[in-house]
PDB file of C-alpha atoms in Angstrom:
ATOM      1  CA  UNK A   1      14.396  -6.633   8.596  1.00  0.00           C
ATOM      2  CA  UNK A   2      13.254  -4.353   5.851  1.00  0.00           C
ATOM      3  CA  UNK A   3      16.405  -1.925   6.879  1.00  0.00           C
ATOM      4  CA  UNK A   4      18.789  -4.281   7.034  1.00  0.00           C
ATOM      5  CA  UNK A   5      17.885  -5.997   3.610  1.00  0.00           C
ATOM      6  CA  UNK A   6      17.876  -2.616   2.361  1.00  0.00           C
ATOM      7  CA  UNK A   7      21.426  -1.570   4.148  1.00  0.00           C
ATOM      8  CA  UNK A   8      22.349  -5.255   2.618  1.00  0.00           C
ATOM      9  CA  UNK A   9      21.692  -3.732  -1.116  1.00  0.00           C
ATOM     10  CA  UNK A  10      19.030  -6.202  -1.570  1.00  0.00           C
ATOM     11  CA  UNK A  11      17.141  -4.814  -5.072  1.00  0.00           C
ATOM     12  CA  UNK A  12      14.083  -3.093  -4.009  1.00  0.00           C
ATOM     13  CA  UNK A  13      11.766  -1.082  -6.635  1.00  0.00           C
ATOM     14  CA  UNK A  14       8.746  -1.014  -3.789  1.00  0.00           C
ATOM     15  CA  UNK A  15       8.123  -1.928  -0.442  1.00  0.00           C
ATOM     16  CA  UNK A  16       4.739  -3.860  -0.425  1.00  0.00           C
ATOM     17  CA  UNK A  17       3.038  -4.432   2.940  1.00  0.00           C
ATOM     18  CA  UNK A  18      -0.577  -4.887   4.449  1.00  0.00           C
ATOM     19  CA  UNK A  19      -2.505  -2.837   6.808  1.00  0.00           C
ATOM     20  CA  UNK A  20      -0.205  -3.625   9.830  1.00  0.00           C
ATOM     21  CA  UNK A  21       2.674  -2.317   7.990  1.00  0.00           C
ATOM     22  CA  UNK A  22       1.420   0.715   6.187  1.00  0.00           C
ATOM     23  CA  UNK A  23      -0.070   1.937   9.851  1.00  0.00           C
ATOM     24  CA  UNK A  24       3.247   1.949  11.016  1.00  0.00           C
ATOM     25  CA  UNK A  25       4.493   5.446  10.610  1.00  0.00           C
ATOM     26  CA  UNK A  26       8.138   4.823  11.894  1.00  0.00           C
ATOM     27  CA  UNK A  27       8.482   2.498   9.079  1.00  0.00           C
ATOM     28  CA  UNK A  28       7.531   4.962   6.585  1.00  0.00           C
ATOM     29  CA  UNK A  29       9.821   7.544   7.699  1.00  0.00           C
ATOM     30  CA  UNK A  30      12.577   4.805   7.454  1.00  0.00           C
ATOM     31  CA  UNK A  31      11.550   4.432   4.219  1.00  0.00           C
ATOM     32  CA  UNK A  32      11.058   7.566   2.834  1.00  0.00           C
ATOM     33  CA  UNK A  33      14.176   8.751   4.413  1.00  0.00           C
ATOM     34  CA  UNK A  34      15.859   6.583   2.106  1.00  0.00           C
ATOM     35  CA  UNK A  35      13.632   7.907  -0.709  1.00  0.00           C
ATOM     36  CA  UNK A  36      12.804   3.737  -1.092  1.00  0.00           C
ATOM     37  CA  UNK A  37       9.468   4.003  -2.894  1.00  0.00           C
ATOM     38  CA  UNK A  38       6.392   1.750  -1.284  1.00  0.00           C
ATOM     39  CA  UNK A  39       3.195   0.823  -1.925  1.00  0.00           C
ATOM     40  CA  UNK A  40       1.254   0.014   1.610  1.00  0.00           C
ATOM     41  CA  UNK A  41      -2.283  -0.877   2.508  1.00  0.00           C
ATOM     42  CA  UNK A  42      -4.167   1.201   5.370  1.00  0.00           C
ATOM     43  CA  UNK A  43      -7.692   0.129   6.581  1.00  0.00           C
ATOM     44  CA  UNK A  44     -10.805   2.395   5.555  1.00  0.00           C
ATOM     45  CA  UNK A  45     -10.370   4.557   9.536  1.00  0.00           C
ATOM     46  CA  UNK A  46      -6.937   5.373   9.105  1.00  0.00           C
ATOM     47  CA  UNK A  47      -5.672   8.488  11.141  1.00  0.00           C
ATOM     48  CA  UNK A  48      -4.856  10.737   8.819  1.00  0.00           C
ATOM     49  CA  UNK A  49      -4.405  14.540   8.101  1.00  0.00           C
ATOM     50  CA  UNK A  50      -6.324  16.562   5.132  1.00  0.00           C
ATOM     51  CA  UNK A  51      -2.948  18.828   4.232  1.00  0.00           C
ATOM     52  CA  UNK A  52      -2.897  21.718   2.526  1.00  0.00           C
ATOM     53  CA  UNK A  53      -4.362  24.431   3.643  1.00  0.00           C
ATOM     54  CA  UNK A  54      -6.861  22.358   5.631  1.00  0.00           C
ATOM     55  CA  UNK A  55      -3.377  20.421   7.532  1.00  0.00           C
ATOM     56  CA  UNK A  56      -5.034  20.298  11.528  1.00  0.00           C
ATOM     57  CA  UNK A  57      -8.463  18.715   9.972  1.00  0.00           C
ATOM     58  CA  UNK A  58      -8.643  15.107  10.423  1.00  0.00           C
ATOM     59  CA  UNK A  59      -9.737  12.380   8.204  1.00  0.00           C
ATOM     60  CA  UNK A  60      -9.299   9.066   7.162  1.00  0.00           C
ATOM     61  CA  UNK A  61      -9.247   7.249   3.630  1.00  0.00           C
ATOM     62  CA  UNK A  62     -12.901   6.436   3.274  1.00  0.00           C
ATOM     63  CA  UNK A  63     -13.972   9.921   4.046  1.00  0.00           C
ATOM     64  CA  UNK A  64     -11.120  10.932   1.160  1.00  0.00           C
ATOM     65  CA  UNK A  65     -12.322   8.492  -1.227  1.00  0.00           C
ATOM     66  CA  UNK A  66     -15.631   9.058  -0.642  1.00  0.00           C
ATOM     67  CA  UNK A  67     -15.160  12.967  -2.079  1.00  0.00           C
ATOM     68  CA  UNK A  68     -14.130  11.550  -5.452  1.00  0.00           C
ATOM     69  CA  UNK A  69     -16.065  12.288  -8.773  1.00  0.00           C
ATOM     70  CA  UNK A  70     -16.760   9.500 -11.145  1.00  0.00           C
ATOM     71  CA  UNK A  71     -14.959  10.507 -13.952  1.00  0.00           C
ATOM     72  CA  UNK A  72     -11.733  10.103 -11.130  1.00  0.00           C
ATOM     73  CA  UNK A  73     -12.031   6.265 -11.361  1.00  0.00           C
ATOM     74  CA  UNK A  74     -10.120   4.440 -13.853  1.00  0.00           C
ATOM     75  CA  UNK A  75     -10.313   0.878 -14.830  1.00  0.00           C
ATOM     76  CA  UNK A  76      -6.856  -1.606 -14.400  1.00  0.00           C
ATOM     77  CA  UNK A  77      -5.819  -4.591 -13.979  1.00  0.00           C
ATOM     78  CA  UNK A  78      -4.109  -5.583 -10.396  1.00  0.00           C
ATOM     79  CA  UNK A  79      -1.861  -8.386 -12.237  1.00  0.00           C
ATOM     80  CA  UNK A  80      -3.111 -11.703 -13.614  1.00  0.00           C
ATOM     81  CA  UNK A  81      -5.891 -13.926 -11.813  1.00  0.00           C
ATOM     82  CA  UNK A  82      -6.685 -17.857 -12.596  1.00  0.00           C
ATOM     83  CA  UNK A  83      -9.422 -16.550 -14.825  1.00  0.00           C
ATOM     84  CA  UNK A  84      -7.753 -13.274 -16.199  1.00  0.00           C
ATOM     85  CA  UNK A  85      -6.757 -10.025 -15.292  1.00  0.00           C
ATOM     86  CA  UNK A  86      -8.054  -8.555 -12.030  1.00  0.00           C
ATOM     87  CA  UNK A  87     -10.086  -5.763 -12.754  1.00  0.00           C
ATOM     88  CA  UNK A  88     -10.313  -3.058 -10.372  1.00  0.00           C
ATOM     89  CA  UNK A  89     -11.232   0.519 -10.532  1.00  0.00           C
ATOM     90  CA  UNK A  90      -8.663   2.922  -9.079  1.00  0.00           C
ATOM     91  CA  UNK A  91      -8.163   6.667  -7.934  1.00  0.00           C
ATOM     92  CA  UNK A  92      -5.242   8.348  -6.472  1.00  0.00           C
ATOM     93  CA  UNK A  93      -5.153  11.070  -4.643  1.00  0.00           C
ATOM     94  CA  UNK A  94      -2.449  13.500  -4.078  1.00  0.00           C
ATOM     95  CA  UNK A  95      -0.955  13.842  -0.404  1.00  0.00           C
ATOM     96  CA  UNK A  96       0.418  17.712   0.371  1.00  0.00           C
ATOM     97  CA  UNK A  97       3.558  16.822   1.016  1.00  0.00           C
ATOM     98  CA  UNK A  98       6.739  16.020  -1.432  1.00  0.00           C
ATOM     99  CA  UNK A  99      10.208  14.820  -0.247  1.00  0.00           C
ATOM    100  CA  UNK A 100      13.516  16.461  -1.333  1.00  0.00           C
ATOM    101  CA  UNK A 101      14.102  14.519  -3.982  1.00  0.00           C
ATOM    102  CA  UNK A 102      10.629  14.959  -5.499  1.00  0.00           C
ATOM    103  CA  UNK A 103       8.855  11.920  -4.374  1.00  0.00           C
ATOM    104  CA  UNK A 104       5.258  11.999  -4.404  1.00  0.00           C
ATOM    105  CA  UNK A 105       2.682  11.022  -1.735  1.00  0.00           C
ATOM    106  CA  UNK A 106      -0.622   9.430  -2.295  1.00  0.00           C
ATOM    107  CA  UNK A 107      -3.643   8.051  -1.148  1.00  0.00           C
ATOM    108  CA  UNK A 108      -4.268   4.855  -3.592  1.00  0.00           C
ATOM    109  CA  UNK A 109      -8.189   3.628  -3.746  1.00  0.00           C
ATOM    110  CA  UNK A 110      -8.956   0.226  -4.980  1.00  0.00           C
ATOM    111  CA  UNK A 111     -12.616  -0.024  -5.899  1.00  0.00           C
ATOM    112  CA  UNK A 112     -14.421  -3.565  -6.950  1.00  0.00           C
ATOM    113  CA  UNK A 113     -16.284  -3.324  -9.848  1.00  0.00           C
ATOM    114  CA  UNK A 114     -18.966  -5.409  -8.513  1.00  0.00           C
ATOM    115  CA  UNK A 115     -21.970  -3.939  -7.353  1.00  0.00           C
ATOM    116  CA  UNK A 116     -20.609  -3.808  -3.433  1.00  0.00           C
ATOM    117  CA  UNK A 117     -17.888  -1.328  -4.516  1.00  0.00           C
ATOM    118  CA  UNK A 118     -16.008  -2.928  -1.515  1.00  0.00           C
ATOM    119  CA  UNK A 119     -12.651  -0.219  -1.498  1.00  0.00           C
ATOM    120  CA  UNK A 120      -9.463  -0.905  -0.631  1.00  0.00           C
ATOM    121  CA  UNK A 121      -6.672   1.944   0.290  1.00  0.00           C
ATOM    122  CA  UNK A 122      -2.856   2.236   0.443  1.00  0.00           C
ATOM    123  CA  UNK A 123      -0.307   5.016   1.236  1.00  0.00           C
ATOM    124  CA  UNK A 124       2.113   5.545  -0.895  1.00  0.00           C
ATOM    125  CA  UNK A 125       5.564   6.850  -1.602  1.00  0.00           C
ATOM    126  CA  UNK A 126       6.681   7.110  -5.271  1.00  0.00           C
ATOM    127  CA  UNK A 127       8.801   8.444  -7.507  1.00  0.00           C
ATOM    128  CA  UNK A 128       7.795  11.725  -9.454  1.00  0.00           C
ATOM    129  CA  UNK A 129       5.787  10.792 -12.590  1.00  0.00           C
ATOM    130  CA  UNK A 130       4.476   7.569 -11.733  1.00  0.00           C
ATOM    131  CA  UNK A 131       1.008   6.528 -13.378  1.00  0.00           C
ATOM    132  CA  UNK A 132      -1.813   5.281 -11.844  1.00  0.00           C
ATOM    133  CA  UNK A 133      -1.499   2.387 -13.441  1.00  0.00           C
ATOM    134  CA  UNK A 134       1.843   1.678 -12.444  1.00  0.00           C
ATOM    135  CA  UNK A 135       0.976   1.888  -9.167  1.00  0.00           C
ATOM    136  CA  UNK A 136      -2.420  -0.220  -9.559  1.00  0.00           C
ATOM    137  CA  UNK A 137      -0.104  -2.844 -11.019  1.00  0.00           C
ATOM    138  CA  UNK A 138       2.193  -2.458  -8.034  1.00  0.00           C
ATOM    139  CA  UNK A 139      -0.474  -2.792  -5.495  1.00  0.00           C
ATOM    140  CA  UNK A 140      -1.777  -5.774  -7.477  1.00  0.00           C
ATOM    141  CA  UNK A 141       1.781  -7.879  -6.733  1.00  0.00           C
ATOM    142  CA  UNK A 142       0.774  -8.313  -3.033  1.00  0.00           C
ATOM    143  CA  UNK A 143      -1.226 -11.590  -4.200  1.00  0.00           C
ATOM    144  CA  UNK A 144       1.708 -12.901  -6.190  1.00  0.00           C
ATOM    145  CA  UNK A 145       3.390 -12.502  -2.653  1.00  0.00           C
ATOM    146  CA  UNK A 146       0.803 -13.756  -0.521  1.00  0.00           C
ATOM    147  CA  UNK A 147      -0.054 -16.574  -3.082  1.00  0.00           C
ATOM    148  CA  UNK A 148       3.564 -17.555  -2.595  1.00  0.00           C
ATOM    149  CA  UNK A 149       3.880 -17.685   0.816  1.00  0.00           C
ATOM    150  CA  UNK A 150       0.238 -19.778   1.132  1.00  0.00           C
ATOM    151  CA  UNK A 151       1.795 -22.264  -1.546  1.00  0.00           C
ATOM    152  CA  UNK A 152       4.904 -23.046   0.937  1.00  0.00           C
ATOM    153  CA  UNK A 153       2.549 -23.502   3.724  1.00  0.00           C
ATOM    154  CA  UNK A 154       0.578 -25.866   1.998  1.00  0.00           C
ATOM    155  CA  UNK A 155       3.517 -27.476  -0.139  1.00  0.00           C
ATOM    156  CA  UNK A 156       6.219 -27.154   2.643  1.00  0.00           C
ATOM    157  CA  UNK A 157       4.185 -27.402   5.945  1.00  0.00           C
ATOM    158  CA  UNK A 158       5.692 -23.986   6.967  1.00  0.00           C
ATOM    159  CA  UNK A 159       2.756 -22.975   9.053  1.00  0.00           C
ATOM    160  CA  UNK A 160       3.560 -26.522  10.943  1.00  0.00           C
ATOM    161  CA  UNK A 161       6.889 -25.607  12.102  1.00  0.00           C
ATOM    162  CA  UNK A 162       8.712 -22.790  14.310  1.00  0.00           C
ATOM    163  CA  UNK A 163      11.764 -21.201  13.494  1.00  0.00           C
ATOM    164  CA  UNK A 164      14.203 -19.008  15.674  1.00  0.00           C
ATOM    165  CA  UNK A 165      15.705 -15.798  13.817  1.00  0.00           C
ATOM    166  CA  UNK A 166      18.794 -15.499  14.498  1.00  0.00           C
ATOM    167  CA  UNK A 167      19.948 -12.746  16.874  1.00  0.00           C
ATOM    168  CA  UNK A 168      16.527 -12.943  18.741  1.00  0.00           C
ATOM    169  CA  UNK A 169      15.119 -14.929  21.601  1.00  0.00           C
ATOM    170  CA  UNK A 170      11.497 -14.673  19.412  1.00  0.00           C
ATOM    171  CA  UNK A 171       9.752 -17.826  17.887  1.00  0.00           C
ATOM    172  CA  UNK A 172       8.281 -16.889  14.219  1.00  0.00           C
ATOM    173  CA  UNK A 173       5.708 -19.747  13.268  1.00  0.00           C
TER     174      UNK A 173
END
């Protein structure tokens, strides 16, 4: 679907997607084929390579984030909450590998500031030059999304119904 809204020219500055979509590596070769720029959540024991000149040596996002120094955290805001802006601290860190067309890879770290320090981590795919905060703030629109599709449930009864895409023989409730 993603493809074909892209193929459609549907606007797209980033692809957002939870843990089910950023572990999907086909997708992000799709994607970064296309040089379409994404923002996607992995969970903590992600399969991943180190790169570099370390490239065979496995790891996975916690171990990465867990090498950071404290002066590599940086406080933003994830978008606008009831009460305010969401607060987060953030890190990035750079992936080994650019694309063609300069596109840069990174592991994104989403730390609360609470005292559990409960992390959160995203691949992602963007265009050369991008801040970490631009990328915090692009993370953060996954609740505007999710809040969105909660409010038609409850407003709309849409997790009450079933619905047949067209073209399939699936049911999507």
């Amino acid at each position: 679907m993603v493809a074909a809204a892209l193929d459609a020219g549907v606007p797209c500055a980033y692809v957002l997607g939870d843990a089910v979509y950023g572990a999907d590596s086909i997708l992000r070769r799709m994607l970064e084929a296309r040089e379409q720029p994404y923002v996607l959540a992995v969970r903590g024991a992600h399969f991943m390579r180190r790169g570099g000149d370390r490239l065979f040596e496995e790891t996975s996002p916690e171990e990465l984030a867990s090498e950071l120094a404290p002066k590599d955290w940086v406080c933003h805001a994830a978008g606008e909450g009831a009460k305010g802006p969401r607060l987060y601290d953030w890190a990035r860190i750079r992936r080994a590998w650019t694309s063609k067309g300069g596109f840069e890879r990174w592991l994104l770290v989403r730390r609360k500031r609470s005292r559990s320090g409960e992390k959160a981590y995203y691949l992602v795919f963007a265009p050369p030059g991008s801040s970490l905060a631009e990328l915090a703030a692009v993370a953060g629109l996954r609740w505007a999304v999710d809040e969105c599709f909660e409010r038609a449930k409850d407003d709309l009864g849409l997790d009450l119904c079933e619905a047949r895409y067209p073209g399939t023989d699936g049911i999507a409730t």
